[in-house]
């Protein structure tokens, strides 16, 4: 069974790199930190590599052990978490050079790019998959480990509210609460509190929000200049795409953000009910989940907007 092979590979490896997708969200961060603690409990000394660590997650146990890069070129083992394809993997060189690779993920669009792939699209968060894995490893999920895992679950489920939340999600959370995990602190810090820069960006995206398709689609954006003006740091745009989805009658929320290259935008999409935004993002080389997905498109804001609205229109027909 795959999990036995995963344990064997971990036991054999002296050097292990733990990686996740670029622009890491709470699930990516929670997964990396949880795996780090779990491997340490198994007697290993893994490297947790995240090039840009979002400041809002610095409160989590093990956040101080994360490094932006490593001088080990060829790891015995590299583990990719919460990342659908190799292109999006932060630190992909460590993965490509590693002697053995493991992919653990919950994206339906996962391309199975590891030597060993453990992918469950039915899971609402990569962190929830880790619960099953660690239980299989017979590791005790104590307070620190539980806090990291719960961060991924809370952020990827939007605070237990998205479709895909399972009875196990609540059972597991109840168990953590019994063990002393501060569920309320994690909920607040990982999900509710905005950095000041995020709040400034929020004002701008609300101001610019446009409606299409009889009020069923919202579109808004931020540019490099906005991010500079509000002193945004990595991760400060997180959650902005949710604003459109919260408006009455809206079925699809589109938020685009300029990336380093002037003519390139990262698209984030959310949907409420019927529209599969992962299918739409897939048309542009991206992916994700039916209700939350992303991709990158070249062009000016107007060009990108036109391209994406056209595909959203087709999907809503
Ligand atoms: P985001 O809008 O960045 O929060 O992403 C929403 C969901 O889609 C997350 O689960 C991402 O991991 C996934 N996702 C975002 N961009 C891509 C992409 N280019 N390729 C595959 N999955 C993506
Ligand atoms: Mn993620
Ligand atoms: Mn995830």
Short mmCIF file of C-alpha atoms and ligand atoms in Angstrom, two decimals:
data_model
loop_
_atom_site.label_atom_id
_atom_site.label_comp_id
_atom_site.label_asym_id
_atom_site.label_seq_id
_atom_site.Cartn_x
_atom_site.Cartn_y
_atom_site.Cartn_z
CA UNK A 1 0.00 0.00 0.00
CA UNK A 2 1.13 3.52 -0.81
CA UNK A 3 1.27 4.60 2.84
CA UNK A 4 3.61 1.73 3.73
CA UNK A 5 5.90 2.77 0.88
CA UNK A 6 5.80 6.38 2.12
CA UNK A 7 6.84 5.28 5.63
CA UNK A 8 9.64 3.13 4.20
CA UNK A 9 10.99 6.00 2.10
CA UNK A 10 10.91 8.37 5.08
CA UNK A 11 12.72 5.85 7.27
CA UNK A 12 15.43 5.32 4.63
CA UNK A 13 16.08 9.02 3.97
CA UNK A 14 18.77 11.01 5.77
CA UNK A 15 17.99 14.31 4.09
CA UNK A 16 14.38 15.35 3.45
CA UNK A 17 12.97 18.52 1.86
CA UNK A 18 9.38 19.53 2.55
CA UNK A 19 7.84 21.77 -0.12
CA UNK A 20 4.49 23.30 -1.11
CA UNK A 21 2.98 25.45 -3.87
CA UNK A 22 4.21 28.99 -4.58
CA UNK A 23 2.28 31.89 -2.97
CA UNK A 24 1.49 29.51 -0.12
CA UNK A 25 -1.90 29.73 1.58
CA UNK A 26 -2.86 28.40 5.02
CA UNK A 27 -3.19 24.84 3.78
CA UNK A 28 0.25 24.86 2.13
CA UNK A 29 1.87 26.43 5.21
CA UNK A 30 -0.04 24.21 7.65
CA UNK A 31 0.89 21.10 5.65
CA UNK A 32 4.61 21.95 5.53
CA UNK A 33 4.78 22.79 9.24
CA UNK A 34 2.75 19.71 10.22
CA UNK A 35 4.90 17.41 8.11
CA UNK A 36 8.01 19.01 9.63
CA UNK A 37 6.85 18.26 13.17
CA UNK A 38 5.69 14.75 12.24
CA UNK A 39 9.04 13.87 10.67
CA UNK A 40 10.90 15.23 13.68
CA UNK A 41 8.72 12.98 15.85
CA UNK A 42 9.90 10.13 13.64
CA UNK A 43 13.52 11.03 14.43
CA UNK A 44 14.26 12.94 11.21
CA UNK A 45 15.69 16.42 10.67
CA UNK A 46 13.79 17.67 7.62
CA UNK A 47 14.24 21.01 5.84
CA UNK A 48 11.03 23.03 5.48
CA UNK A 49 11.57 25.22 2.40
CA UNK A 50 9.25 28.13 1.60
CA UNK A 51 10.74 31.04 -0.32
CA UNK A 52 8.24 33.68 0.84
CA UNK A 53 6.62 32.96 4.17
CA UNK A 54 3.38 34.97 4.73
CA UNK A 55 3.67 36.99 7.92
CA UNK A 56 0.21 36.10 9.21
CA UNK A 57 1.28 32.48 9.77
CA UNK A 58 4.40 33.32 11.80
CA UNK A 59 2.53 32.44 15.02
CA UNK A 60 2.44 28.75 14.12
CA UNK A 61 4.73 26.22 15.81
CA UNK A 62 7.79 25.53 13.69
CA UNK A 63 7.40 28.69 11.56
CA UNK A 64 10.84 29.80 12.81
CA UNK A 65 12.40 26.66 11.32
CA UNK A 66 11.30 27.44 7.77
CA UNK A 67 14.06 28.55 5.37
CA UNK A 68 13.77 30.27 1.99
CA UNK A 69 16.28 27.89 0.36
CA UNK A 70 18.86 25.24 1.14
CA UNK A 71 22.44 24.41 0.25
CA UNK A 72 21.67 20.70 -0.11
CA UNK A 73 21.40 20.06 -3.83
CA UNK A 74 20.37 16.43 -3.90
CA UNK A 75 17.98 15.39 -1.14
CA UNK A 76 17.35 11.72 -0.44
CA UNK A 77 13.65 12.53 -0.38
CA UNK A 78 11.47 15.50 -1.36
CA UNK A 79 7.84 15.74 -0.29
CA UNK A 80 5.46 18.08 -2.14
CA UNK A 81 2.31 19.15 -0.30
CA UNK A 82 -0.91 20.84 -1.48
CA UNK A 83 0.51 21.39 -4.98
CA UNK A 84 -1.26 20.18 -8.13
CA UNK A 85 1.62 20.31 -10.57
CA UNK A 86 5.39 20.65 -10.72
CA UNK A 87 5.19 24.08 -12.39
CA UNK A 88 3.57 25.61 -9.29
CA UNK A 89 5.93 23.97 -6.82
CA UNK A 90 8.04 26.40 -4.79
CA UNK A 91 11.62 25.07 -4.74
CA UNK A 92 10.96 22.69 -7.62
CA UNK A 93 14.72 22.26 -8.16
CA UNK A 94 14.98 20.35 -4.86
CA UNK A 95 12.15 18.11 -5.99
CA UNK A 96 13.57 17.53 -9.46
CA UNK A 97 17.04 16.69 -8.09
CA UNK A 98 15.84 14.49 -5.21
CA UNK A 99 16.54 10.75 -5.30
CA UNK A 100 12.94 9.94 -4.37
CA UNK A 101 9.80 12.09 -4.49
CA UNK A 102 6.41 11.96 -2.78
CA UNK A 103 3.33 14.03 -3.67
CA UNK A 104 0.53 14.43 -1.13
CA UNK A 105 -2.37 16.57 -2.33
CA UNK A 106 -6.12 17.12 -2.63
CA UNK A 107 -6.43 18.85 -6.03
CA UNK A 108 -8.51 16.99 -8.62
CA UNK A 109 -6.21 18.46 -11.26
CA UNK A 110 -3.07 16.85 -9.73
CA UNK A 111 -0.76 15.58 -12.46
CA UNK A 112 0.78 12.79 -10.31
CA UNK A 113 4.32 14.12 -10.78
CA UNK A 114 5.94 12.20 -7.89
CA UNK A 115 7.46 8.73 -7.68
CA UNK A 116 4.77 8.09 -5.07
CA UNK A 117 1.48 9.98 -5.27
CA UNK A 118 -1.11 10.12 -2.52
CA UNK A 119 -3.92 12.32 -3.85
CA UNK A 120 -7.46 12.53 -2.55
CA UNK A 121 -9.68 15.16 -4.26
CA UNK A 122 -12.50 14.34 -1.85
CA UNK A 123 -10.52 15.84 1.00
CA UNK A 124 -11.33 19.51 1.77
CA UNK A 125 -7.68 20.28 2.67
CA UNK A 126 -4.27 18.69 2.21
CA UNK A 127 -3.96 18.98 5.99
CA UNK A 128 -6.96 16.70 6.40
CA UNK A 129 -5.19 14.03 4.31
CA UNK A 130 -2.22 14.37 6.66
CA UNK A 131 -4.45 13.46 9.62
CA UNK A 132 -5.12 10.07 8.02
CA UNK A 133 -1.46 9.59 7.13
CA UNK A 134 -0.14 10.48 10.59
CA UNK A 135 -2.74 8.25 12.21
CA UNK A 136 -1.55 5.43 9.96
CA UNK A 137 2.03 6.23 11.04
CA UNK A 138 0.76 5.86 14.64
CA UNK A 139 1.95 9.38 15.48
CA UNK A 140 0.21 11.18 18.27
CA UNK A 141 -1.45 14.35 17.01
CA UNK A 142 -0.54 16.62 19.88
CA UNK A 143 -1.14 20.33 20.32
CA UNK A 144 1.58 21.70 18.01
CA UNK A 145 0.94 19.27 15.22
CA UNK A 146 -2.81 19.77 15.63
CA UNK A 147 -2.50 23.57 15.42
CA UNK A 148 -0.71 23.36 12.06
CA UNK A 149 -3.19 20.86 10.66
CA UNK A 150 -6.18 22.84 11.83
CA UNK A 151 -4.80 25.98 10.15
CA UNK A 152 -4.93 24.22 6.79
CA UNK A 153 -8.40 22.87 7.40
CA UNK A 154 -9.81 26.19 8.60
CA UNK A 155 -8.32 28.25 5.77
CA UNK A 156 -9.13 25.85 2.91
CA UNK A 157 -12.72 25.37 4.09
CA UNK A 158 -13.22 29.12 4.66
CA UNK A 159 -13.88 28.37 8.33
CA UNK A 160 -15.76 25.06 7.90
CA UNK A 161 -18.25 26.62 5.49
CA UNK A 162 -17.32 25.36 2.02
CA UNK A 163 -18.83 22.33 0.39
CA UNK A 164 -16.54 19.38 0.85
CA UNK A 165 -16.34 19.68 4.63
CA UNK A 166 -16.77 16.15 5.96
CA UNK A 167 -18.13 14.81 9.25
CA UNK A 168 -14.50 13.83 9.94
CA UNK A 169 -13.51 17.49 9.67
CA UNK A 170 -15.68 18.31 12.68
CA UNK A 171 -14.83 15.11 14.55
CA UNK A 172 -11.15 15.81 14.15
CA UNK A 173 -11.58 19.45 15.21
CA UNK A 174 -13.51 18.35 18.31
CA UNK A 175 -10.68 15.96 19.15
CA UNK A 176 -8.12 18.77 18.82
CA UNK A 177 -10.18 21.04 21.01
CA UNK A 178 -10.12 18.31 23.68
CA UNK A 179 -6.33 18.14 23.35
CA UNK A 180 -6.02 21.83 24.09
CA UNK A 181 -5.57 23.27 20.59
CA UNK A 182 -6.68 26.90 20.62
CA UNK A 183 -9.25 26.65 17.82
CA UNK A 184 -10.51 30.16 18.38
CA UNK A 185 -7.00 31.70 18.17
CA UNK A 186 -6.24 29.84 14.95
CA UNK A 187 -9.59 30.81 13.45
CA UNK A 188 -8.96 34.44 14.26
CA UNK A 189 -5.29 34.68 13.26
CA UNK A 190 -5.40 32.48 10.15
CA UNK A 191 -8.73 33.59 8.78
CA UNK A 192 -10.21 36.73 10.24
CA UNK A 193 -7.49 39.24 11.11
CA UNK A 194 -6.37 41.28 8.11
CA UNK A 195 -2.96 42.88 7.85
CA UNK A 196 -3.23 46.64 7.35
CA UNK A 197 -1.97 46.25 3.78
CA UNK A 198 -4.64 43.66 3.08
CA UNK A 199 -7.25 46.08 4.41
CA UNK A 200 -5.96 48.85 2.11
CA UNK A 201 -6.12 46.47 -0.83
CA UNK A 202 -9.64 45.49 0.22
CA UNK A 203 -10.74 49.12 -0.07
CA UNK A 204 -9.33 49.29 -3.59
CA UNK A 205 -10.85 46.05 -4.84
CA UNK A 206 -14.28 47.01 -3.49
CA UNK A 207 -14.08 50.37 -5.22
CA UNK A 208 -13.19 48.75 -8.52
CA UNK A 209 -15.56 45.83 -8.39
CA UNK A 210 -17.67 45.45 -11.52
CA UNK A 211 -20.67 43.19 -12.09
CA UNK A 212 -21.41 41.15 -15.19
CA UNK A 213 -23.96 38.54 -16.32
CA UNK A 214 -26.90 40.25 -14.59
CA UNK A 215 -25.06 40.53 -11.30
CA UNK A 216 -23.96 36.90 -11.25
CA UNK A 217 -20.26 37.63 -11.87
CA UNK A 218 -17.94 40.07 -10.13
CA UNK A 219 -14.57 41.23 -11.44
CA UNK A 220 -11.88 43.20 -9.64
CA UNK A 221 -8.09 43.60 -9.67
CA UNK A 222 -4.90 44.89 -8.06
CA UNK A 223 -1.69 45.96 -9.76
CA UNK A 224 1.97 45.94 -8.76
CA UNK A 225 1.62 49.64 -8.06
CA UNK A 226 -1.24 49.02 -5.59
CA UNK A 227 0.86 46.45 -3.76
CA UNK A 228 3.80 48.86 -3.57
CA UNK A 229 1.65 51.76 -2.38
CA UNK A 230 0.17 49.75 0.52
CA UNK A 231 3.52 48.09 1.38
CA UNK A 232 2.06 44.66 0.68
CA UNK A 233 4.11 41.64 1.67
CA UNK A 234 3.76 38.09 0.38
CA UNK A 235 0.31 36.74 1.17
CA UNK A 236 -1.30 40.14 1.75
CA UNK A 237 -3.71 39.60 -1.16
CA UNK A 238 -5.09 36.37 0.35
CA UNK A 239 -8.85 36.29 0.80
CA UNK A 240 -9.65 39.25 -1.46
CA UNK A 241 -11.33 36.98 -4.02
CA UNK A 242 -13.85 35.94 -1.35
CA UNK A 243 -15.36 39.44 -1.21
CA UNK A 244 -17.18 39.13 -4.55
CA UNK A 245 -18.55 35.74 -3.71
CA UNK A 246 -20.16 37.14 -0.60
CA UNK A 247 -22.42 39.47 -2.57
CA UNK A 248 -26.05 38.38 -2.93
CA UNK A 249 -26.80 36.70 -6.26
CA UNK A 250 -23.15 36.29 -7.23
CA UNK A 251 -22.20 32.92 -8.67
CA UNK A 252 -18.64 33.60 -9.78
CA UNK A 253 -16.07 35.94 -8.26
CA UNK A 254 -12.99 36.88 -10.29
CA UNK A 255 -9.97 38.59 -8.77
CA UNK A 256 -6.84 39.25 -10.79
CA UNK A 257 -3.44 40.35 -9.50
CA UNK A 258 -0.49 41.55 -11.53
CA UNK A 259 2.62 39.42 -11.10
CA UNK A 260 6.24 40.57 -11.47
CA UNK A 261 5.99 40.75 -15.21
CA UNK A 262 3.99 43.83 -16.25
CA UNK A 263 1.85 41.92 -18.73
CA UNK A 264 0.96 38.93 -16.62
CA UNK A 265 -1.90 38.37 -14.18
CA UNK A 266 -2.65 35.66 -11.62
CA UNK A 267 -6.36 34.84 -11.72
CA UNK A 268 -8.24 33.69 -8.64
CA UNK A 269 -11.78 32.44 -9.02
CA UNK A 270 -14.46 31.32 -6.61
CA UNK A 271 -17.97 30.06 -7.30
CA UNK A 272 -21.00 29.54 -5.13
CA UNK A 273 -23.00 26.74 -6.74
CA UNK A 274 -22.96 25.39 -10.24
CA UNK A 275 -20.05 26.85 -12.15
CA UNK A 276 -16.92 24.70 -12.11
CA UNK A 277 -14.16 27.32 -11.97
CA UNK A 278 -11.45 24.66 -12.05
CA UNK A 279 -12.61 23.70 -15.58
CA UNK A 280 -12.42 27.37 -16.63
CA UNK A 281 -8.91 27.82 -15.18
CA UNK A 282 -7.83 24.57 -16.80
CA UNK A 283 -8.48 26.20 -20.21
CA UNK A 284 -5.71 28.66 -19.31
CA UNK A 285 -3.27 26.05 -18.02
CA UNK A 286 -4.30 26.32 -14.36
CA UNK A 287 -6.60 24.30 -12.15
CA UNK A 288 -7.75 23.86 -8.58
CA UNK A 289 -11.10 22.77 -7.20
CA UNK A 290 -14.65 23.14 -8.59
CA UNK A 291 -15.41 26.10 -6.28
CA UNK A 292 -11.90 27.61 -5.94
CA UNK A 293 -9.32 27.71 -8.70
CA UNK A 294 -6.59 29.76 -10.32
CA UNK A 295 -4.44 30.29 -13.39
CA UNK A 296 -2.07 32.81 -14.96
CA UNK A 297 -2.88 34.77 -18.13
CA UNK A 298 -0.68 37.09 -20.21
CA UNK A 299 -1.96 40.47 -21.36
CA UNK A 300 -3.18 43.84 -20.12
CA UNK A 301 -5.93 44.03 -17.49
CA UNK A 302 -8.50 44.66 -20.22
CA UNK A 303 -7.31 41.73 -22.34
CA UNK A 304 -7.18 39.34 -19.41
CA UNK A 305 -10.60 40.49 -18.24
CA UNK A 306 -12.11 39.91 -21.67
CA UNK A 307 -10.59 36.43 -21.98
CA UNK A 308 -11.76 35.24 -18.60
CA UNK A 309 -15.25 36.80 -18.81
CA UNK A 310 -15.78 35.10 -22.17
CA UNK A 311 -15.05 31.67 -20.71
CA UNK A 312 -17.17 32.39 -17.64
CA UNK A 313 -20.04 33.40 -19.96
CA UNK A 314 -19.69 30.11 -21.87
CA UNK A 315 -19.64 28.11 -18.65
CA UNK A 316 -22.83 29.78 -17.43
CA UNK A 317 -24.85 29.12 -20.58
P1 LIG B 1 -6.16 30.82 -5.10
O1 LIG B 1 -7.19 31.53 -5.89
O2 LIG B 1 -4.77 31.17 -5.43
O3 LIG B 1 -6.50 30.85 -3.64
O4 LIG B 1 -6.30 29.29 -5.53
C1 LIG B 1 -7.49 28.59 -5.39
C2 LIG B 1 -7.23 27.11 -5.52
O5 LIG B 1 -6.79 26.80 -6.84
C3 LIG B 1 -6.13 26.63 -4.60
O6 LIG B 1 -6.46 25.34 -4.14
C4 LIG B 1 -4.92 26.59 -5.47
O7 LIG B 1 -3.99 25.66 -5.03
C5 LIG B 1 -5.49 26.26 -6.83
N1 LIG B 1 -4.73 26.92 -7.89
C6 LIG B 1 -4.48 28.23 -7.99
N2 LIG B 1 -3.75 28.50 -9.10
C7 LIG B 1 -3.53 27.32 -9.71
C8 LIG B 1 -2.82 26.93 -10.89
N3 LIG B 1 -2.18 27.82 -11.68
N4 LIG B 1 -2.79 25.61 -11.19
C9 LIG B 1 -3.41 24.71 -10.40
N5 LIG B 1 -4.10 25.01 -9.29
C10 LIG B 1 -4.17 26.30 -8.94
MN1 LIG B 2 -3.25 25.74 -1.23
MN1 LIG B 3 -5.28 23.06 -0.22
#
